[in-house]
Coordinates of C-alpha atoms and ligand atoms in Angstrom, one line a residue:
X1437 CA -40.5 -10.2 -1.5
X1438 CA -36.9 -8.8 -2.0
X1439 CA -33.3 -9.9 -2.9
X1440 CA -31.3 -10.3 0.0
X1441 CA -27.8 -8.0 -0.2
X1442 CA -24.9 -8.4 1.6
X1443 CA -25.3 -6.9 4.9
X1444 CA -21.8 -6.9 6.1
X1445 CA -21.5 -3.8 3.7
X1446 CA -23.0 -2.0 6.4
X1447 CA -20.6 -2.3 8.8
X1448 CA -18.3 -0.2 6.6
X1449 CA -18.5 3.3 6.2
X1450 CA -20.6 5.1 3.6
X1451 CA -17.8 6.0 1.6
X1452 CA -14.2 5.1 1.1
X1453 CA -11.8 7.6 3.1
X1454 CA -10.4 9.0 -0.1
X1455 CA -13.5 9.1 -1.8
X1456 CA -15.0 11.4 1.2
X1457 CA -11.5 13.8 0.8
X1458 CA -12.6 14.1 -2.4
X1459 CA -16.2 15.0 -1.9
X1460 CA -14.8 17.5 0.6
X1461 CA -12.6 19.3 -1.7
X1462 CA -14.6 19.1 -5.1
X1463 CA -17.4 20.9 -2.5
X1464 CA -14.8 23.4 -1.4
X1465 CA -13.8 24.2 -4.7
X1466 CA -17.5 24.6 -6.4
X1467 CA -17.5 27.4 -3.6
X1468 CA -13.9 28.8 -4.1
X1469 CA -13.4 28.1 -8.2
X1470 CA -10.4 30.3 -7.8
X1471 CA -8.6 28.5 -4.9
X1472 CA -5.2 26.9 -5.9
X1473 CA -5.7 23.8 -3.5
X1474 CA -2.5 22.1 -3.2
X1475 CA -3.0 18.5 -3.3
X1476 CA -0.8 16.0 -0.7
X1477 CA -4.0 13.6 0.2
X1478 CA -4.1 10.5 -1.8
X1479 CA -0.6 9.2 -1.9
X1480 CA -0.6 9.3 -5.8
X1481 CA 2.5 9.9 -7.8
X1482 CA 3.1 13.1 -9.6
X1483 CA 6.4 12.3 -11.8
X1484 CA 5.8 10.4 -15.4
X1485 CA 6.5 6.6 -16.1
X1486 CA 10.5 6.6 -17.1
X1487 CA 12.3 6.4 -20.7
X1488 CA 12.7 2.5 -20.0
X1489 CA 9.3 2.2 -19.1
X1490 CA 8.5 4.0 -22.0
X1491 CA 10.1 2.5 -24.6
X1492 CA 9.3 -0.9 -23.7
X1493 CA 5.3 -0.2 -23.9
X1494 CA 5.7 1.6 -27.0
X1495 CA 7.4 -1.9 -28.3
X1496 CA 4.9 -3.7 -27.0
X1497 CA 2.0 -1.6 -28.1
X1498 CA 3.5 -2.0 -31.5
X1499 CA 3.7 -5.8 -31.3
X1500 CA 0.0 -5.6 -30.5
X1501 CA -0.5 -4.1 -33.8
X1502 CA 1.2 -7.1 -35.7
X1503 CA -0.4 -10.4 -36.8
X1504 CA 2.6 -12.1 -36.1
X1505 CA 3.5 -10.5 -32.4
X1506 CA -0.3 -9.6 -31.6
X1507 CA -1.8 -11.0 -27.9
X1508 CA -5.1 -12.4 -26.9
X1509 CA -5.9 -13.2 -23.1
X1510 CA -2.6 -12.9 -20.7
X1511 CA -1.8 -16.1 -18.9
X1512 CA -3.8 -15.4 -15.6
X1513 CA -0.8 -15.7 -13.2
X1514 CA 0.8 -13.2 -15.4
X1515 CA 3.8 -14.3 -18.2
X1516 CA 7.1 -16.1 -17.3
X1517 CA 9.1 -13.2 -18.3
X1518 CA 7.3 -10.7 -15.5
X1519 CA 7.4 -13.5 -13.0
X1520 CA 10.9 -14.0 -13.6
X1521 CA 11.5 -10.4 -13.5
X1522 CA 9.9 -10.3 -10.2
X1523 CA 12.1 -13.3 -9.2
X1524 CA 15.1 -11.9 -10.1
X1525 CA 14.0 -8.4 -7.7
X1526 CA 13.8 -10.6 -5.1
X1527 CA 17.3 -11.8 -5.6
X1528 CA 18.3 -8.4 -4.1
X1529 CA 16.8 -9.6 -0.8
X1530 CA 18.3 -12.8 -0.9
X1531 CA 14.9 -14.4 -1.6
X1532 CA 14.6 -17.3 -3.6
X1533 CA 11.0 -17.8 -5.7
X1534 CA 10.2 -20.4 -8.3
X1535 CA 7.9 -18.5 -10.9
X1536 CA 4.9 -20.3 -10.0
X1537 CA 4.8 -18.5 -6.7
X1538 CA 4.7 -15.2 -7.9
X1539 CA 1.1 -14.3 -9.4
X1540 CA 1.1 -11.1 -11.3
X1541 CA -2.0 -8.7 -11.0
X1542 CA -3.2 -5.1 -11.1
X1543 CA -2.7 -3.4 -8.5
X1544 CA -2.1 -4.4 -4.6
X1545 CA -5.4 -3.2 -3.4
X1546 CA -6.8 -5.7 -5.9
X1547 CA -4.9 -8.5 -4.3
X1548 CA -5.6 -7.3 -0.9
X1549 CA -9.3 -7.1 -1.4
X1550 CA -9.1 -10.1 -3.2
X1551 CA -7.5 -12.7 -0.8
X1552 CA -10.1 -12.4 1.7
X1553 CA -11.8 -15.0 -0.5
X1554 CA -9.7 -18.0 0.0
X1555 CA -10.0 -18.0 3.7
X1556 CA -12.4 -18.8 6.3
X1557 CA -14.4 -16.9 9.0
X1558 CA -11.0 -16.4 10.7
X1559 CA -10.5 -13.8 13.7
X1560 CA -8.6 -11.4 11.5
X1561 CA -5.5 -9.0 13.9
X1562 CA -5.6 -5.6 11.9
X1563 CA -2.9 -2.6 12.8
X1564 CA -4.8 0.6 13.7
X1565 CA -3.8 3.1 12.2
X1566 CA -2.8 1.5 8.8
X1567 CA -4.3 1.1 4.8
X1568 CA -8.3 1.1 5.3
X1569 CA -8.6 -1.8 2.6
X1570 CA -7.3 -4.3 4.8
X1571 CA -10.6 -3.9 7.2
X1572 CA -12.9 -2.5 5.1
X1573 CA -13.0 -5.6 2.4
X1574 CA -12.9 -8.3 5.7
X1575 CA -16.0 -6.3 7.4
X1576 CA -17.6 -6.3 3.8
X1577 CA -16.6 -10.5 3.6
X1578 CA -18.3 -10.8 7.6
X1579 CA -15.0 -11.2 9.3
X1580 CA -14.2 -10.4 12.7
X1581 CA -11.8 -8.1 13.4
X1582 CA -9.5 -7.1 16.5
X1583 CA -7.0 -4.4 16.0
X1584 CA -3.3 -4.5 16.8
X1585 CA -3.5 -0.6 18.4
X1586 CA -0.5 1.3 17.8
X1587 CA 0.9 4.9 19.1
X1588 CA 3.4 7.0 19.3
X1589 CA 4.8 5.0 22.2
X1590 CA 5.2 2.0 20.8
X1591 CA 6.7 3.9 17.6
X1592 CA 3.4 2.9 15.5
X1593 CA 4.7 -0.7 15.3
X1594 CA 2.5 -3.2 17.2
X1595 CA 3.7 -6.7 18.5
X1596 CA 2.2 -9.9 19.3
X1597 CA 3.3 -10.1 22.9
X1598 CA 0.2 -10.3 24.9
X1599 CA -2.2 -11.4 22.5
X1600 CA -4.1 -14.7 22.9
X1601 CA -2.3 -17.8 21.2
X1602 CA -4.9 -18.6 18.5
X1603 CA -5.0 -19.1 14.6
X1604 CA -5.4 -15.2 12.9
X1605 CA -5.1 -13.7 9.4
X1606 CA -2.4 -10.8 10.3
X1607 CA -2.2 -8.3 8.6
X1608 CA 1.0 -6.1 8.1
X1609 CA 2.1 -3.3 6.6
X1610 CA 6.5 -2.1 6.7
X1611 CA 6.9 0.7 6.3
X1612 CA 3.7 1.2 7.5
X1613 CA 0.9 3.4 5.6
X1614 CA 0.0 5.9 7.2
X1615 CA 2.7 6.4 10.0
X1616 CA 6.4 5.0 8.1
X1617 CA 6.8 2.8 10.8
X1618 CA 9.2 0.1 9.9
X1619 CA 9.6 -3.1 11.5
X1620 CA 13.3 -4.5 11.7
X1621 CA 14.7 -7.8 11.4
X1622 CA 14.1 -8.4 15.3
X1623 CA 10.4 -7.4 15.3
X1624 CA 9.4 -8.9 12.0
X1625 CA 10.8 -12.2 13.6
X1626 CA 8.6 -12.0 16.2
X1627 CA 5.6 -11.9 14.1
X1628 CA 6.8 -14.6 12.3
X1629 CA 7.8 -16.8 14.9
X1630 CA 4.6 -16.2 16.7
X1631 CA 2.8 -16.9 13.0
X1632 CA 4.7 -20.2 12.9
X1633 CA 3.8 -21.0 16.6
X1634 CA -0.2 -20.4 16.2
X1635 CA -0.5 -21.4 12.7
X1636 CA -1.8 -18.0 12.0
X1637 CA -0.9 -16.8 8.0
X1638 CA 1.1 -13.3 8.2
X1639 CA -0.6 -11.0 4.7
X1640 CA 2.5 -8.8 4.1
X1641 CA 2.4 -5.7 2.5
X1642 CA 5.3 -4.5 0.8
X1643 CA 4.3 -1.5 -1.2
X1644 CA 6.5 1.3 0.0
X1645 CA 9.6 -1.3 0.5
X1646 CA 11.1 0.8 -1.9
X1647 CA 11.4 3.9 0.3
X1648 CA 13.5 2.0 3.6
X1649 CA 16.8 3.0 4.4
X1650 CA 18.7 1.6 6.3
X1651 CA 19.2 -2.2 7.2
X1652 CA 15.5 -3.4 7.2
X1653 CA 13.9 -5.9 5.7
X1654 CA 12.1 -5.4 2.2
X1655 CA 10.6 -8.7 2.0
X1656 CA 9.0 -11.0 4.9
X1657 CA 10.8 -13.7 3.5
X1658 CA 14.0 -12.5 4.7
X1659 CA 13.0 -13.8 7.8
X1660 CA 13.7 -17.6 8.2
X1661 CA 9.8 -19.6 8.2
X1662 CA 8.3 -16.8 6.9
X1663 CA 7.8 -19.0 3.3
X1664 CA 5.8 -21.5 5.7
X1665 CA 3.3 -18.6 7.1
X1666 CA 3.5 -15.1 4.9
X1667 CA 1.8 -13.9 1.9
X1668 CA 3.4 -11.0 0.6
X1669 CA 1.7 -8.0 -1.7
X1670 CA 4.1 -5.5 -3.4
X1671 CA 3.2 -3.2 -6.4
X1672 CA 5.1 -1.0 -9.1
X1673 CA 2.7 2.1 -8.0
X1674 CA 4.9 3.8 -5.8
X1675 CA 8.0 2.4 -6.8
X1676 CA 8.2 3.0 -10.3
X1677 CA 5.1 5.3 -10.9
X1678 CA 2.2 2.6 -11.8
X1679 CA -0.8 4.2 -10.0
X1680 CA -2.4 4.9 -13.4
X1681 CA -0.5 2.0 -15.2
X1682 CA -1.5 -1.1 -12.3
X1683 CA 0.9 -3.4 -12.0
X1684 CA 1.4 -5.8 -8.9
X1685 CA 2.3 -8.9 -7.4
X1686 CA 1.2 -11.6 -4.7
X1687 CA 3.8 -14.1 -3.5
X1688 CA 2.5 -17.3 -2.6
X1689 CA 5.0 -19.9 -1.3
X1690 CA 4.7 -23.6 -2.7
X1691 CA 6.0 -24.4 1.5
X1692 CA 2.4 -22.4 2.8
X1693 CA -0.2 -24.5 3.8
X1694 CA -3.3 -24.0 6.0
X1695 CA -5.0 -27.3 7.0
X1696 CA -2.9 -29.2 4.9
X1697 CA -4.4 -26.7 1.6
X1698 CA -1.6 -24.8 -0.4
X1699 CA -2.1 -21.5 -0.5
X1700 CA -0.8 -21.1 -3.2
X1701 CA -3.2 -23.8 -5.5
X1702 CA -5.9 -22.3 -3.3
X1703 CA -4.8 -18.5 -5.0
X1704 CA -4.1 -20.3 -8.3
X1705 CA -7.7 -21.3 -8.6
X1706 CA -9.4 -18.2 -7.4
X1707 CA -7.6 -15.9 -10.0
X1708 CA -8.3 -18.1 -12.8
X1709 CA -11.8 -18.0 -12.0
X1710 CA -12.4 -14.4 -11.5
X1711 CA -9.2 -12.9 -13.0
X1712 CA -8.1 -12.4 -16.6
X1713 CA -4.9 -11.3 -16.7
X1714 CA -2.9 -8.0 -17.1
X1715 CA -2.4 -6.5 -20.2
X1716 CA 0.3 -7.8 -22.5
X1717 CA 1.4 -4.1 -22.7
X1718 CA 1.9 -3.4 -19.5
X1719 CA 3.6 -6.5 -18.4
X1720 CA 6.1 -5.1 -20.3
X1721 CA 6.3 -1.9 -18.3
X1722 CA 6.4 -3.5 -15.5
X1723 CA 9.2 -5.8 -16.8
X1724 CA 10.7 -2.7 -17.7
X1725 CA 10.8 -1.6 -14.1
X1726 CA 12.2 -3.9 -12.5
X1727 CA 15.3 -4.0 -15.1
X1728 CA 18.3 -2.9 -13.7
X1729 CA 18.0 0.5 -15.5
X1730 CA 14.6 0.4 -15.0
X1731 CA 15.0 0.4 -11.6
X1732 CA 18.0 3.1 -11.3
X1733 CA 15.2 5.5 -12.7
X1734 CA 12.8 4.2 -10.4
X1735 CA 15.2 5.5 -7.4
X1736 CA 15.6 8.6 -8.9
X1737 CA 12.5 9.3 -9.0
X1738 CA 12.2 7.7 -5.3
X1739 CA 14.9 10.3 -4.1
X1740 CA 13.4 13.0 -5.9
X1741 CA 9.9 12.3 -3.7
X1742 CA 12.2 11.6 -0.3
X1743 CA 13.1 15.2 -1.0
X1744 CA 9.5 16.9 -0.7
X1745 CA 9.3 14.6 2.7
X1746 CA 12.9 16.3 3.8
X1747 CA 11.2 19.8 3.0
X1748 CA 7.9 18.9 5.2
X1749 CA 9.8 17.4 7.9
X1750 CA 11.7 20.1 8.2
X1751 CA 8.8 22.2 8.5
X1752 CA 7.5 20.4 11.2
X1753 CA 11.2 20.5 13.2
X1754 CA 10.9 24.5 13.1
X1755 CA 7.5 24.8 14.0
X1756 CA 7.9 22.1 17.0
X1757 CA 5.1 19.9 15.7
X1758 CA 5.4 16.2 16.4
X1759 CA 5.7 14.2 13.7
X1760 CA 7.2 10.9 11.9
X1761 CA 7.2 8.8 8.7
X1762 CA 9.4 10.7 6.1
X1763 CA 12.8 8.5 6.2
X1764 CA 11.5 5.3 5.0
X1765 CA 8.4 6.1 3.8
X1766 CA 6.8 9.1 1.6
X1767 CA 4.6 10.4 4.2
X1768 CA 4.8 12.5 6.9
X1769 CA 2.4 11.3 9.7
X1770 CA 2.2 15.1 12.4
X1771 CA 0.6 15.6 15.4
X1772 CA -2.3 18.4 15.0
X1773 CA -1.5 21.3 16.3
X1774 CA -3.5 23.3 19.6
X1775 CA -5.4 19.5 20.4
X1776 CA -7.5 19.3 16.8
X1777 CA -9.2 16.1 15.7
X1778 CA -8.2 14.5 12.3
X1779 CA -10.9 16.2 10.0
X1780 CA -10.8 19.5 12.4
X1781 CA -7.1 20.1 11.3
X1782 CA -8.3 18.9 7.5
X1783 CA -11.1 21.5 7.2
X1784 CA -8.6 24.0 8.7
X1785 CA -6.1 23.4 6.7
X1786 CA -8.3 22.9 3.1
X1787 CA -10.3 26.6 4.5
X1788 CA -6.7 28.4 5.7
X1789 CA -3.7 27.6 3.4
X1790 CA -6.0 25.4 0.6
X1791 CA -3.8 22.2 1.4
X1792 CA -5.4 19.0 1.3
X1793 CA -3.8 16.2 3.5
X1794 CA -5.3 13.0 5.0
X1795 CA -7.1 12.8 8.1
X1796 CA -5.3 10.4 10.5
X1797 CA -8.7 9.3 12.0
X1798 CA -9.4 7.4 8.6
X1799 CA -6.6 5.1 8.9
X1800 CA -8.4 3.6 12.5
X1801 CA -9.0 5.0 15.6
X1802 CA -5.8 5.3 17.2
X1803 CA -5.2 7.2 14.4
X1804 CA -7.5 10.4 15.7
X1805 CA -5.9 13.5 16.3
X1806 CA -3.0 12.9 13.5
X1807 CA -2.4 13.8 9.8
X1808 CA -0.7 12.4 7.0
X1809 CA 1.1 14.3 4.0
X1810 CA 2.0 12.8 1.3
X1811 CA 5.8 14.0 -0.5
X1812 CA 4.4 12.3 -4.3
X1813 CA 3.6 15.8 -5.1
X1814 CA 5.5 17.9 -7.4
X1815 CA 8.7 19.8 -6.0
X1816 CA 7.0 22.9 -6.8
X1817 CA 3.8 22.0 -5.2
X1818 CA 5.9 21.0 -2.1
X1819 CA 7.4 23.9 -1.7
X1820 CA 4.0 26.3 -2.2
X1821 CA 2.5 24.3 0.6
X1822 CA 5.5 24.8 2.8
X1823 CA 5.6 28.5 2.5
X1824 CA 1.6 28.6 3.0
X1825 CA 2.2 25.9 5.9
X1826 CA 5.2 28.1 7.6
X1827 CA 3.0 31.0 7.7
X1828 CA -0.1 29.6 9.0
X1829 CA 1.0 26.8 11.7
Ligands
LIG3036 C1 -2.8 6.1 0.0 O1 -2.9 7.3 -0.2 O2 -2.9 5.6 1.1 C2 -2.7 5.2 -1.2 O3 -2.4 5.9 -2.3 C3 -3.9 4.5 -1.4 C4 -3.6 3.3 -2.3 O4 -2.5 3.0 -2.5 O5 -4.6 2.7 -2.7

């Protein structure tokens, strides 16, 4: 006699890609205690939460500690002032939201994880290379997966011509994690167009919208019908420093239906089941944030980061080495050098020069033989690895 588990979980891999990086180095280092290993893995931020950000938690922490102002449970679709906040961000788009479409949570892979529930055994179209949540929590939910490949050809931005007209779950990522690709106004059209025409939902993930330059879109709603087939997840992490703080956001249009369901009630009622709420405290931040000086701080602090990416990329120009990502995205996706796989090019690198990157292999297959580094490190840090980088590569 025995419990039955979930056997999807073993079509996924033992261990979560930066939970393996981690393993790696905390084994390299038990060897080496006195190696300085310079950390541009795990796309975590390095600068603290800003004065605005600041100061609002510290007002809200102290409200906490008042009869009068103290909070209990946080509405579970987060408070109208955060959800008008959010609103009003989109503004800058030219997006229109009603509150009730924006649900407030903590953190983006949270959501992403997360919205697998409210849909069916769906053939799900996943980018390769791109974020490993999006097909790691489907494969753990039973879902079958095909993958929209991508190369260097194609500029790491794959497109729905040639596939099969059928209902999917799409996911999509601009600008992409790992590579930086960025799909413009043309292309995202596409997708939604060919969304629209299959009655396929488009999940849109918008964490890094923060970094494009240029005329791109930031939001999938910028693209006419896109509020009758598009999710969108977006979060403060990389924007305005929340890795450690978690603050996000799901949009769900009232206009998206599947099978005559909204989405959005469907959402509604599966985050007041299993979600409480973010903390009173930090909805605050993350109002914070997204206030107009809020956000000026958050671009400083965007600019400052763009800067380590000019430094690598620049790298990569004088040494010859193929590479991409860096202008509206944080990360620097290379070619390994002298015909290395992924994890080859890691160990060399974590054994050589004691920089820790991300092998590209764990963002999907077509993502073997590639490398991402990350520019959230500190300028300092940036600039060791570069020197150690110039003399080894
Ligand atoms: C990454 O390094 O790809 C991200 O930091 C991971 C994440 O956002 O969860």
């Amino acid at each position: 006699m025995s419990l039955k588990l979930n056997d999807h979980y073993k079509n996924v891999k033992e261990s979560y890609l930066f939970s393996d990086i981690a393993k790696r180095v905390a084994a390299y280092t038990e060897k080496h205690p006195e190696a300085k290993i310079i950390r541009l893995g795990i796309g975590d931020v390095t600068l603290p939460l800003t004065p605005t950000v600041i100061s609002a938690m510290e007002k809200a922490v102290a409200e906490m500690g008042k009869k009068e102002t103290f909070r209990g449970y946080a509405p579970e679709y987060g408070y109208d002032f955060i959800r008008q906040a959010v609103a009003d961000y989109y503004k800058k788009f030219g997006v229109t939201l009603s509150l009730n479409e924006v649900f407030v949570s903590d953190g983006a892979k949270s959501d992403v994880g997360n919205i697998v529930d409210i849909f069916g055994d769906n053939t799900v179209l996943i980018p390769d290379p791109v974020y490993p949540v999006y097909l790691d929590s489907n494969l753990m939910s039973g879902r079958r997966v095909s993958f929209l490949k991508a190369s260097s050809e194609d500029g790491f931005l794959p497109m729905p011509s040639g596939l099969k007209e059928d209902s999917y779950l799409i996911y999509l990522c601009s600008p992409n994690n790992p590579t930086g690709a960025v799909y413009n106004r043309e292309q995202l059209t596409a997708w939604v167009n060919f969304a629209l025409k299959t009655g396929s939902v488009i999940i849109f993930d918008s964490a890094y919208e923060a970094y494009i330059k240029g005329d791109y879109p930031h939001s999938v709603y910028e693209i006419p019908g896109a509020e009758k087939c598009a999710v969108e997840i977006c979060s403060l992490s990389k924007t305005a420093g929340f890795t450690g703080t978690r603050c996000a956001w799901t949009i769900m249009p009232d206009t998206l239906t599947v099978d005559g369901v909204v989405l959005n009630k469907r959402w509604a009622r599966r985050q007041a089941t299993k979600f409480n709420g973010v903390p009173y405290v930090i909805q605050r931040a993350a109002e914070a944030a997204l206030s107009p000086e809020g956000q000026k701080e958050s671009e400083a602090s965007v600019a400052y980061y763009m800067g380590n990416a000019a430094l690598l990329a620049d790298l990569f120009t004088r040494k010859g080495i193929w590479f991409t990502g860096g202008i509206c995205s944080p990360y620097i996706w290379l070619k390994c050098p002298n015909g290395m796989n992924s994890w080859e090019f890691f160990d060399s690198l974590l054994e050589n020069v004691q920089v820790v990157g991300t092998p590209g292999s764990g963002f999907g297959e077509c993502g073997e033989g590639y490398f991402r580094l990350t520019s959230f490190g500190s300028r300092e840090a940036t600039e060791e690895a570069v020197g150690r980088l110039e003399k080894f590569l």
